[in-house]
CSV table of C-alpha atoms in Angstrom, one decimal:
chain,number,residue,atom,x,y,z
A,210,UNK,CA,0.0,0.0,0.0
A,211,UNK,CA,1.2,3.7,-1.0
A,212,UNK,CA,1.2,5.2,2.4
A,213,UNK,CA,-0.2,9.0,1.9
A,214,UNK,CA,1.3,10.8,5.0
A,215,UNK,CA,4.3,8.9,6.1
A,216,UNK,CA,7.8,9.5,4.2
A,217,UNK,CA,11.1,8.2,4.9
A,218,UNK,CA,11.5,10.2,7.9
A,219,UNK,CA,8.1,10.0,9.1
A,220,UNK,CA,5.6,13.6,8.1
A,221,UNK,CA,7.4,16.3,7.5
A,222,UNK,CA,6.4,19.7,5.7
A,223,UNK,CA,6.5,23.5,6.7
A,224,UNK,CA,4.4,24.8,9.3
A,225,UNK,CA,1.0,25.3,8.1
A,226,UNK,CA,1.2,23.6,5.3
A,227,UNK,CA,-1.0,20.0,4.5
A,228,UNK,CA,-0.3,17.6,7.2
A,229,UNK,CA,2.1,19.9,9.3
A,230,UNK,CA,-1.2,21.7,11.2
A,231,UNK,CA,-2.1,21.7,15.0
A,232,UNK,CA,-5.9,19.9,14.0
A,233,UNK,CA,-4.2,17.4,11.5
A,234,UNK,CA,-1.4,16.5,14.4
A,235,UNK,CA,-4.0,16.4,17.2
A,236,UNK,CA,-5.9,13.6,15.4
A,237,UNK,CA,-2.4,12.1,14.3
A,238,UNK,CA,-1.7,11.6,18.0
A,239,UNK,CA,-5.4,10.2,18.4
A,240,UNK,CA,-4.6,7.7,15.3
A,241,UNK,CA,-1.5,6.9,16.9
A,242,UNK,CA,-3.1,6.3,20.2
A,243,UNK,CA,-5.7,4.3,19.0
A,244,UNK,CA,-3.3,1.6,16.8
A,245,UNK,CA,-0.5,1.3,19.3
A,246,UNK,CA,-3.0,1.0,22.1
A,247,UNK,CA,-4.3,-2.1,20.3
A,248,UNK,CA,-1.0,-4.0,20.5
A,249,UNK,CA,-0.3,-3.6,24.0
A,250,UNK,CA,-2.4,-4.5,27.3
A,251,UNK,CA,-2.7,-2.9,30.2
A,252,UNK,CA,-1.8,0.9,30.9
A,253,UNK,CA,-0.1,2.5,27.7
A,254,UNK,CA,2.4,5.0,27.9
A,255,UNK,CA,4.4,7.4,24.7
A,256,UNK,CA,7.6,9.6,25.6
A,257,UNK,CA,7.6,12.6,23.6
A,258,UNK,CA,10.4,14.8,22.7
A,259,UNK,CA,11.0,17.6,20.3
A,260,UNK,CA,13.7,20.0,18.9
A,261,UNK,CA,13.9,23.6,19.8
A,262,UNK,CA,12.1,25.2,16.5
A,263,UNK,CA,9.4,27.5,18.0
A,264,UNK,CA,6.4,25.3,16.3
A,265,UNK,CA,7.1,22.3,18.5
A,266,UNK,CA,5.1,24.2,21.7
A,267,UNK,CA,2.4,24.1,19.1
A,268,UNK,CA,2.6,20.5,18.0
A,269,UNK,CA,3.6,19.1,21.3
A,270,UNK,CA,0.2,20.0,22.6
A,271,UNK,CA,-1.2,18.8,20.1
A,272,UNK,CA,0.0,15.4,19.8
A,273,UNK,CA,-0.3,15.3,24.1
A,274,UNK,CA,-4.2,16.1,23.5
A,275,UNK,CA,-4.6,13.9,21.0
A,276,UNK,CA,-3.1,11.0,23.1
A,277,UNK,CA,-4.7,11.7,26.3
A,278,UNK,CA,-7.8,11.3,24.1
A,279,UNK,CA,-7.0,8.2,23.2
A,280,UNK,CA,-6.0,6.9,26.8
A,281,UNK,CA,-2.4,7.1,26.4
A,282,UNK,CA,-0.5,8.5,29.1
A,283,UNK,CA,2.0,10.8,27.9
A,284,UNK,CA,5.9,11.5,29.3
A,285,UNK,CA,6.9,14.5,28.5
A,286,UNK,CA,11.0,15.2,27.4
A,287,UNK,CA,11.2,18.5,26.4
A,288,UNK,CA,13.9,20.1,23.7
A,289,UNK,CA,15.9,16.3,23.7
A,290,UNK,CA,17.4,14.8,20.4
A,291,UNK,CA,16.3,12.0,18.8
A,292,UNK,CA,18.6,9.3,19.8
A,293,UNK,CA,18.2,10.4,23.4
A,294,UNK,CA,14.2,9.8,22.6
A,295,UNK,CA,14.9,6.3,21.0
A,296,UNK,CA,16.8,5.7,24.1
A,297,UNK,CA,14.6,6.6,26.8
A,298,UNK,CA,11.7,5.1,25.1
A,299,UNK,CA,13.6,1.7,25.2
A,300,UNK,CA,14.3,2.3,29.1
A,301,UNK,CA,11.3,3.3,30.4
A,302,UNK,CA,9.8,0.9,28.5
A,303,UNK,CA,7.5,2.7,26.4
A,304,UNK,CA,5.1,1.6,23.9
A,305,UNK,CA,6.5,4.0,21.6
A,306,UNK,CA,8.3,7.2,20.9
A,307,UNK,CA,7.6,10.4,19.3
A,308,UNK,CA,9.9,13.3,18.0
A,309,UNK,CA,8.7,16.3,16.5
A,310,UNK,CA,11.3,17.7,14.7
A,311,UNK,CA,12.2,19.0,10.9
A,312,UNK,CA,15.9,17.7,11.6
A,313,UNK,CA,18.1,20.1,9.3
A,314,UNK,CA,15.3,21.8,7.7
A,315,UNK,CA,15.2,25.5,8.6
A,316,UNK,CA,12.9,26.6,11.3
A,317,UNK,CA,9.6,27.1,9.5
A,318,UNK,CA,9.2,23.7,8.5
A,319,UNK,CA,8.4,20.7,11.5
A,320,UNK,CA,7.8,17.3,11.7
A,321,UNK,CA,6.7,14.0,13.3
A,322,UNK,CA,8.4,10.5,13.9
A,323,UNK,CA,7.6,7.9,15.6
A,324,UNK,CA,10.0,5.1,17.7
A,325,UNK,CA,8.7,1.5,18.4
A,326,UNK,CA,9.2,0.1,21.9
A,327,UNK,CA,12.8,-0.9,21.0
A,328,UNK,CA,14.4,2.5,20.0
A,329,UNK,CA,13.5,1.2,16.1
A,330,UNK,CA,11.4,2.9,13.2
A,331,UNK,CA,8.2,1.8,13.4
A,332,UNK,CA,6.9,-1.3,11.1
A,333,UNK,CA,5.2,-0.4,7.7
A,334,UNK,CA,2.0,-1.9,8.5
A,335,UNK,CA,1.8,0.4,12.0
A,336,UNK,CA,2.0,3.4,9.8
A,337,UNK,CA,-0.1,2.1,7.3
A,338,UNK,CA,-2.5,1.6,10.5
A,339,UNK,CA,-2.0,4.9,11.7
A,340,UNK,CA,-2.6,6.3,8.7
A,341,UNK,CA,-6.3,4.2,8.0
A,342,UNK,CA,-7.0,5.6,11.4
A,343,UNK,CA,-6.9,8.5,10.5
A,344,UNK,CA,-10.1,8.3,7.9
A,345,UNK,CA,-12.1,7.5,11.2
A,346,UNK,CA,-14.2,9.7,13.6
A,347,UNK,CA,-12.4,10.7,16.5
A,348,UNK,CA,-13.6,9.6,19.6
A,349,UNK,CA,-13.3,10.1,23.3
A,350,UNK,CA,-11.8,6.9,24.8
A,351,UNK,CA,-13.8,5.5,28.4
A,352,UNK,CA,-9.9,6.5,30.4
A,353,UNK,CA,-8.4,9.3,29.7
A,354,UNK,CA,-4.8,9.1,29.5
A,355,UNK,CA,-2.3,11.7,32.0
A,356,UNK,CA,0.9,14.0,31.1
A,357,UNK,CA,3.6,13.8,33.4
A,358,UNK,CA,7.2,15.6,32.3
A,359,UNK,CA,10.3,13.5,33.1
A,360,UNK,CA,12.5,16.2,34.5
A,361,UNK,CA,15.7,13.8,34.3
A,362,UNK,CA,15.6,13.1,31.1
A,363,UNK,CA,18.7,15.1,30.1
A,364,UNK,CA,20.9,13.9,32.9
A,365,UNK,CA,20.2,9.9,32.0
A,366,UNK,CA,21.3,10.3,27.9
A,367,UNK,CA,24.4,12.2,29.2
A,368,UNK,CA,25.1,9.1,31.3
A,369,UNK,CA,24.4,7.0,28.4
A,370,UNK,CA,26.1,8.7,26.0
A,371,UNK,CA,29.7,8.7,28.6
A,372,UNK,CA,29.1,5.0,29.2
A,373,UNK,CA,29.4,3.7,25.4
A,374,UNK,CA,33.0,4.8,25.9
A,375,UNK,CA,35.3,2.3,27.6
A,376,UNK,CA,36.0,2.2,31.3
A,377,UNK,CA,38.6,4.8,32.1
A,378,UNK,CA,38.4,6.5,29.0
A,379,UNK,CA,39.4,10.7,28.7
A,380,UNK,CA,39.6,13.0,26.7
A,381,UNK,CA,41.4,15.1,28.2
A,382,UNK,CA,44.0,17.4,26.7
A,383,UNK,CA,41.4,17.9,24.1
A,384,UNK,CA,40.3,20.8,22.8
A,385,UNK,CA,36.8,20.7,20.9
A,386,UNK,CA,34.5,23.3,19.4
A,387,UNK,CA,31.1,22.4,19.2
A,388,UNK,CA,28.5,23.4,17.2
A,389,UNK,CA,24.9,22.6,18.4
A,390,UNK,CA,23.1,24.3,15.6
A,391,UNK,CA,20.8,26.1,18.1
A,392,UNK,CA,19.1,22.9,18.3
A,393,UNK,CA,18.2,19.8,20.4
A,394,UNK,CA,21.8,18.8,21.6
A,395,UNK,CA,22.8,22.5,23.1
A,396,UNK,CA,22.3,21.4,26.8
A,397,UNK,CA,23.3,17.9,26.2
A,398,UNK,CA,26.6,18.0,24.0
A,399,UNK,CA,28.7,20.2,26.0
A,400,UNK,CA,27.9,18.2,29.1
A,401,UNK,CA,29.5,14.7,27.6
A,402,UNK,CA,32.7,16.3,26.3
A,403,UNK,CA,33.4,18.2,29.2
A,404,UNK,CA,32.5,15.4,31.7
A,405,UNK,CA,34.8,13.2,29.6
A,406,UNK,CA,37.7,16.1,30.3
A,407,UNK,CA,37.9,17.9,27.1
A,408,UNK,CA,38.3,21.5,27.0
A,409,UNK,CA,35.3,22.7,24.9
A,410,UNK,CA,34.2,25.9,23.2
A,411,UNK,CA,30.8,26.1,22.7
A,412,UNK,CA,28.8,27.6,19.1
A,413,UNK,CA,25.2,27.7,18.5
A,414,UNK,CA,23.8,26.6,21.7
A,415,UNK,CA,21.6,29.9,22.5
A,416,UNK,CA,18.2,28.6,20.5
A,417,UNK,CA,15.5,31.0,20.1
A,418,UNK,CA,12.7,29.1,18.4
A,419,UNK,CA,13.8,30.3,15.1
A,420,UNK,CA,17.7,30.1,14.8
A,421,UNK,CA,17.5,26.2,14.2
A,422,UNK,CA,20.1,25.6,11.6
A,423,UNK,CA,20.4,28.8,10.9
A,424,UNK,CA,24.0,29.5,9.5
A,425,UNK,CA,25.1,26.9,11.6
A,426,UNK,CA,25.6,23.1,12.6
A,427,UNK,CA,26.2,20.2,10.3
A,428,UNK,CA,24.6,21.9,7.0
A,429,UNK,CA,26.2,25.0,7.3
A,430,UNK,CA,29.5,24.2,9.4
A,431,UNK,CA,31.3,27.6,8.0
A,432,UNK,CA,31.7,29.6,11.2
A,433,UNK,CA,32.9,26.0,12.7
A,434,UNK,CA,35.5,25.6,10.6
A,435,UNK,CA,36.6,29.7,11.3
A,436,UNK,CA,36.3,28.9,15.2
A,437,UNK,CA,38.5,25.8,14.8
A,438,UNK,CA,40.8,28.0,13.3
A,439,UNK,CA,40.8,31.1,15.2
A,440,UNK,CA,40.8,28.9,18.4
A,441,UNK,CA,43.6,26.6,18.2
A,442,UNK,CA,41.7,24.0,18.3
A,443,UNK,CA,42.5,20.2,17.8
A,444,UNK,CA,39.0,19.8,16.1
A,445,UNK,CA,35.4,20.7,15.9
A,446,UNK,CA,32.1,18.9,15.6
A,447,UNK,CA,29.0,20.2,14.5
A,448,UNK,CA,25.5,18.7,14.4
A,449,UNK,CA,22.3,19.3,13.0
A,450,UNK,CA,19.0,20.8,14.6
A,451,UNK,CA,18.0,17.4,15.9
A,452,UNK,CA,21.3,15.6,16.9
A,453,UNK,CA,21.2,12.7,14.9
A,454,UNK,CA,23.5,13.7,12.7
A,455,UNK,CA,27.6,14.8,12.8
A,456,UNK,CA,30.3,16.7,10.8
A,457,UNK,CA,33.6,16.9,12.3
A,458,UNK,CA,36.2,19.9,11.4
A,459,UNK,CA,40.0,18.7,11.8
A,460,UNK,CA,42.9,20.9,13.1
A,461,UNK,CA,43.3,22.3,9.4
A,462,UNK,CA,39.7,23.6,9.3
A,463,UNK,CA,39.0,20.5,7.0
A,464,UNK,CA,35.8,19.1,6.8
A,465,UNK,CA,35.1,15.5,7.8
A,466,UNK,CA,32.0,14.1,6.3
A,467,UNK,CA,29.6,10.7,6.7
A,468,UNK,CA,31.7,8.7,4.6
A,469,UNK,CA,34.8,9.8,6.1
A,470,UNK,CA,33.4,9.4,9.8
A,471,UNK,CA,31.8,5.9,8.8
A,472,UNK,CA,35.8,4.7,7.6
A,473,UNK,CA,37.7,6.0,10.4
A,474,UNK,CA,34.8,3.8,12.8
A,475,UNK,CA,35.4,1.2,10.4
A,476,UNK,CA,38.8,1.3,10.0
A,477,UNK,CA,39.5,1.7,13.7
A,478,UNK,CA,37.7,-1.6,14.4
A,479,UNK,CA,39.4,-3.9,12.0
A,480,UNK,CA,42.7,-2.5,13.5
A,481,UNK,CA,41.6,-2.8,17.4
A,482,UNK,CA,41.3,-7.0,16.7
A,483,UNK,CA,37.0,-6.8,17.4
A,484,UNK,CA,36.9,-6.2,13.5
A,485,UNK,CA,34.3,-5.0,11.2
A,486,UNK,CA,32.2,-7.7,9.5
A,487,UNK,CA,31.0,-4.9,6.9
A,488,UNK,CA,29.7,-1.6,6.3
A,489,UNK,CA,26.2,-0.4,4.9
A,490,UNK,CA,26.6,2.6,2.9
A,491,UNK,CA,23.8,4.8,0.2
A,492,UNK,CA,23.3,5.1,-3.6
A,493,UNK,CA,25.2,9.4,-2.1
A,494,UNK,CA,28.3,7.4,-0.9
A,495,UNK,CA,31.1,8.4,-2.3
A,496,UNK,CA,33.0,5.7,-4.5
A,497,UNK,CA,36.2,6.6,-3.0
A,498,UNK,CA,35.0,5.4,0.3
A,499,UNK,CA,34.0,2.1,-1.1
A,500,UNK,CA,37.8,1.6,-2.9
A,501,UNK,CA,39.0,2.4,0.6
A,502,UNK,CA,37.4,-0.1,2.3
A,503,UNK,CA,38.0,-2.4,-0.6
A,504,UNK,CA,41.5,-1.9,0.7
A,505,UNK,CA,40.6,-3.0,3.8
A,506,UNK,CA,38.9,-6.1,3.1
A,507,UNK,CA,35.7,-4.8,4.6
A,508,UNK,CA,32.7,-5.8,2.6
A,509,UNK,CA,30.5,-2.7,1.6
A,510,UNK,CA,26.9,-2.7,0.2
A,511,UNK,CA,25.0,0.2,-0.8
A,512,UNK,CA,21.1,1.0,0.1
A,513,UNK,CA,18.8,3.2,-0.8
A,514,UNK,CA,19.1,7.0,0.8
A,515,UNK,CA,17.5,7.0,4.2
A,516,UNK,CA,18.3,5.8,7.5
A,517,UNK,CA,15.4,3.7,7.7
A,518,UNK,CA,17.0,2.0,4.6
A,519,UNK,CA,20.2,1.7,5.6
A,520,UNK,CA,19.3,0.1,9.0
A,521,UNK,CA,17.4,-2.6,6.6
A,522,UNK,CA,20.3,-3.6,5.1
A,523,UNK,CA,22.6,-3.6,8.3
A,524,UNK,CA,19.7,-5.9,10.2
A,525,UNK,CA,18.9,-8.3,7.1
A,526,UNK,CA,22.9,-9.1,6.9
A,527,UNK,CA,23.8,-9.1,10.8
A,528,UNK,CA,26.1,-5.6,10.3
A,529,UNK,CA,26.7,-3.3,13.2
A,530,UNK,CA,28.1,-0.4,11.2
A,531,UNK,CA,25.9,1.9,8.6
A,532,UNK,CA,24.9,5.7,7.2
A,533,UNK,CA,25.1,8.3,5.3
A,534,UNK,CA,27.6,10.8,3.8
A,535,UNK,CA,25.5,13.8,5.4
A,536,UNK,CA,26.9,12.3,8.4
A,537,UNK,CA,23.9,10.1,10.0
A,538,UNK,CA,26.1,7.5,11.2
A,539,UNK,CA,24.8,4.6,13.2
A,540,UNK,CA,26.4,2.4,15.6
A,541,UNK,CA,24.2,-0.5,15.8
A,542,UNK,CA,26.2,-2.2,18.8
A,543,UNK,CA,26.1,0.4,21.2
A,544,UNK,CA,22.5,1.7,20.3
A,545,UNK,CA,18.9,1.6,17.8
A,546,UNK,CA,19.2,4.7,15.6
A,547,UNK,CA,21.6,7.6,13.8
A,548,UNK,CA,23.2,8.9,17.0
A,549,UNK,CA,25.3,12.1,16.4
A,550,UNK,CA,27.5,12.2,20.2
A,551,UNK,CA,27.6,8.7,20.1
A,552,UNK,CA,29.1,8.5,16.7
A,553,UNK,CA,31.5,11.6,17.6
A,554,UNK,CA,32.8,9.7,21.0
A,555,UNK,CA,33.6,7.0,18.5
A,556,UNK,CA,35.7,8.7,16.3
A,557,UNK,CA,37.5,10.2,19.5
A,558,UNK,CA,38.0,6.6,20.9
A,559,UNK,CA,40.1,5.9,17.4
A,560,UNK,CA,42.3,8.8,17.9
A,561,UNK,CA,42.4,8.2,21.9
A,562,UNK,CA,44.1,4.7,20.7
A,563,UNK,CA,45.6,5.4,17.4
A,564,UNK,CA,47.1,8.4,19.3
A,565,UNK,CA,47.2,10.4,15.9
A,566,UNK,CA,45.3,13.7,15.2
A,567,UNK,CA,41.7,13.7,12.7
A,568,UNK,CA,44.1,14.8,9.5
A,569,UNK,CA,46.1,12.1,9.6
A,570,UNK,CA,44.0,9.3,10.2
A,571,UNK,CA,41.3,9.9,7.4
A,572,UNK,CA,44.6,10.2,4.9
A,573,UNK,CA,43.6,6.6,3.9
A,574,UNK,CA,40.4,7.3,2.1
A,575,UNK,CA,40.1,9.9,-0.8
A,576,UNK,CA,37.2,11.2,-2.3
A,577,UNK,CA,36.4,11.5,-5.6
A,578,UNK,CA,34.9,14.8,-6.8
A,579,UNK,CA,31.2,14.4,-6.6
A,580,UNK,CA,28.5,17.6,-7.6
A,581,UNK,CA,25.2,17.8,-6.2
A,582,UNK,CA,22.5,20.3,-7.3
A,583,UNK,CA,19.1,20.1,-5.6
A,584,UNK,CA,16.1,21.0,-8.3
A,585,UNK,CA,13.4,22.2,-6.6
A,586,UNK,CA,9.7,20.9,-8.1
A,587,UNK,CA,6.0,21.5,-7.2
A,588,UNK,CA,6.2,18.2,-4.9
A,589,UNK,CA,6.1,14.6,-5.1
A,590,UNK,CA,7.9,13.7,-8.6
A,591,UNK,CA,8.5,10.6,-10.3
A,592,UNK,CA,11.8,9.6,-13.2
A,593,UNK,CA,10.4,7.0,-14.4
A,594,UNK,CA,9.6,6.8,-18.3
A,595,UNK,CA,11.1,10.0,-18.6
A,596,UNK,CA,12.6,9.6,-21.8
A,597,UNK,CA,14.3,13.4,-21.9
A,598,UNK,CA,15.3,12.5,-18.5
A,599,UNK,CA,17.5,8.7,-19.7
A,600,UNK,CA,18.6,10.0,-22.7
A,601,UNK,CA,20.5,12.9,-20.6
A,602,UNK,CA,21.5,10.5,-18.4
A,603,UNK,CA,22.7,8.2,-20.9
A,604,UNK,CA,24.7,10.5,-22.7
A,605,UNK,CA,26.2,12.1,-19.2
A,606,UNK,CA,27.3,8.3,-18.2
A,607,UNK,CA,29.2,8.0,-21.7
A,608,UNK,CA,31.1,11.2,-21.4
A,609,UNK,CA,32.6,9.2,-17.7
A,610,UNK,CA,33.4,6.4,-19.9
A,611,UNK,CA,32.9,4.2,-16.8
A,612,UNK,CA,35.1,6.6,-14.7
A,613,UNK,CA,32.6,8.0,-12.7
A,614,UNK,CA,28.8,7.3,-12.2
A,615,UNK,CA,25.4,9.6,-11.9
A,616,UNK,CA,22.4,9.0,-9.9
A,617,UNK,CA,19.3,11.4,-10.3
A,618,UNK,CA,17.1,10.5,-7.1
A,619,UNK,CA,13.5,12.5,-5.7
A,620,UNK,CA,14.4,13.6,-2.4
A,621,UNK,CA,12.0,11.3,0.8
A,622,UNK,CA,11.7,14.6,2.9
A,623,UNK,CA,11.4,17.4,0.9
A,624,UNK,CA,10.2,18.7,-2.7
A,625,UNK,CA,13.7,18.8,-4.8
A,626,UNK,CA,15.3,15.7,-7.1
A,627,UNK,CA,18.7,15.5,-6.4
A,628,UNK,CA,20.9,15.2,-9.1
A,629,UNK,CA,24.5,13.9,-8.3
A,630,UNK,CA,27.5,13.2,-10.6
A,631,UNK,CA,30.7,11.8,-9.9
A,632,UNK,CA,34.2,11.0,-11.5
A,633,UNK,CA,37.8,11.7,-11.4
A,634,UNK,CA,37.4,15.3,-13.1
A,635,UNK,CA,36.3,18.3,-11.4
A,636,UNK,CA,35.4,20.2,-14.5
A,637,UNK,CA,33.6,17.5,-16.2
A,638,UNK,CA,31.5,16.6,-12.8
A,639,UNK,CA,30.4,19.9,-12.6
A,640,UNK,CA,29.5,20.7,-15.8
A,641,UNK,CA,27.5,17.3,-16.4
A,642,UNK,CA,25.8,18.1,-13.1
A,643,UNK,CA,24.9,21.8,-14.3
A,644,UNK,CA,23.6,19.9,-17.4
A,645,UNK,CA,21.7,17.5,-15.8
A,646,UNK,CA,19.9,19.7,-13.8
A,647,UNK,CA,18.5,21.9,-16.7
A,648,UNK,CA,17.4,19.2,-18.4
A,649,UNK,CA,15.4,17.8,-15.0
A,650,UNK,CA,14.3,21.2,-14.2
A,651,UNK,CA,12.7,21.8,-17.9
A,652,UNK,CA,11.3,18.1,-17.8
A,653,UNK,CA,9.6,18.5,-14.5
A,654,UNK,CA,8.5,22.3,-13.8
């Protein structure tokens, strides 16, 4: 079944906007209520956390309404990021999770997503069942679920995040900058570095409701790379609005993406004798990260863009190591979902061992040039059949002459198609891109 709400991601739009309205996300949280209410006995409880965009006051009391209507008691988390939900939904043994958050989007757009039980995206057929609920009258269950907020819900997720590291481990003589993108990890991050003993320099961590992403964290990690800089520093890491994703800065002012992230993890655990059975990458990784781990002997497979996706692939072949070159990295051994402090820590447990600083150690991969444009379209688009569209892209591929590849690919959370070349030549990258993208833009506005 074509689900009609639910994207990769779970709903996601700008504020005001089809499914992104306070009556739409009250009887959303009544759907949910109803469906997950079925498959558990007894008292039912959801933890709910959000971002820091100004809209989630909104949503959050719409979603707790909604709920409560449906006789779901309701724990409330505050500004938390969406690993730390995961988490604390698998701990207090929830019957779910929700996060309302737009991720990286800018401020004006929001979201909801929803966590089984286990810290897991939730099954197809629950959203499909969410979603039929939706069609139905809203009623008034016989009990009334309650709100309670969990004020501790910060202080447990630090402790989690500082006990994935090994006993005795320290960062100190460290120096970090960190960039919380005025979002959901500005009270959390700063408390794990330091507590681990870095000295740390704090950016973006002053939200205001609309600042979310603004000029800042993993999307925009300019000023980063300037502080790491000006600062001395021995590296930076930035993250996005919601904290599930990671970009570190080296000493240099370099940026380290996903793909370079996911080798050093990789790379570090073949070396450190627990190994690394393989690695689930996307259709965005770049090739030269594949020929790196080639190198390695790690086996590599590549899914479709999306975490939910990737984690597919890492389950169905018993991996514990998958993501994405945006830098939503997921360490499947230590916890459920894309975790962007937890992914950090285990970078900084490489170098801790290695004893060698970020530049040197991600010397063993390079990228080939790769050129992305985003073309914007009305919404929802489909390639298929397009034969203006293949005959571009055929005649782009034979100009690589196998040296390169191109992937055109409708974005899961937002209205643009994504068009992505890449080869050993910088010119000719960016100019097939350029091309590429007139001739989708023409074919599909």
């Amino acid at each position: 079944m074509t689900r009609k709400y639910f994207g990769t991601d779970g709903i996601r739009g700008r504020v005001g906007d089809g499914a992104i309205t306070p009556d739409f996300v009250l009887r959303l949280g009544w759907a949910a209520g109803q469906v997950l209410g079925r498959h558990y006995e007894g008292r039912k409880r959801i933890l709910m956390g959000k971002d820091t965009r100004i809209s989630g006051y909104m949503f959050e009391s719409a979603l707790q309404a909604g709920l409560i209507n449906a006789g779901i008691d309701v724990g409330l988390l505050g500004p938390m990021p969406t690993p730390a939900i995961a988490y604390l939904t698998r701990t207090f043994q929830a019957q779910a999770g929700i996060v309302i958050s737009a991720s990286h989007n800018p401020y004006y757009d929001n979201g909801i997503k929803f966590f089984s039980g286990q810290g897991t995206k939730l099954p197809d057929e629950i959203e499909l069942e969410i979603e039929a609920e939706l069609d139905k009258p809203m009623v008034t269950a016989g009990r009334l679920g309650k709100a309670k907020r969990i004020d501790d819900a910060a202080g447990r997720y630090i402790e989690f995040c500082k006990g994935t590291m090994p006993w005795g481990f320290s960062l100190a003589g460290l120096k970090i900058v960190l960039d919380c993108a005025n979002g959901a990890t500005y009270h959390i991050a700063p408390s794990v570095f330091q507590e681990l003993g870095a000295v740390v320099e704090v950016i973006a961590a002053e939200p205001d409701g609309e600042n979310i992403n603004h000029e800042c964290g993993s999307t925009k990690p300019g000023r980063l790379q300037a502080r790491v800089l000006e600062s001395g520093a021995d590296l930076g890491i930035a993250f996005d609005g919601d904290g599930d994703r990671l970009v570190f800065v080296d000493h240099k002012g370099e940026l380290v993406d996903g793909d370079e992230i996911l080798y050093l993890i990789a790379s570090y655990r073949k070396r450190s004798g627990g190994g690394c059975p393989g690695v689930v990458g996307t259709l965005m990784s770049n090739f030269g990260f594949e020929l790196a781990l080639q190198k390695l002997d790690i086996p590599f497979v590549r899914a479709k863009v999306g975490d939910r996706y990737v984690l597919e692939q890492m389950h169905q072949r018993g991996w514990t190591l998958g993501g994405e070159n945006s830098g939503h990295i997921v360490c499947g051994d230590v916890t459920t979902t894309g975790d962007g402090i937890v992914a950090a820590l285990q970078v900084l447990l490489a170098l801790s061992e290695d004893g060698a600083n970020l530049n040197e150690l991600k010397q063993g991969m390079r990228k080939l040039p790769q050129h992305m444009i985003n073309v914007r379209t009305s919404g929802k688009v489909s390639l298929d059949g397009n034969s203006e569209i293949d005959e571009a892209v055929k005649a782009a591929e034979a100009e690589l002459a196998g040296r390169g590849r191109v992937l055109l690919r409708p974005s899961g959370t937002e209205p643009v198609v994504r068009v992505m070349v890449e080869g050993e030549e910088p010119p000719l990258v960016a100019r097939l891109s350029e091309e590429l993208a007139e001739v989708v833009k023409t074919a599909l506005t």
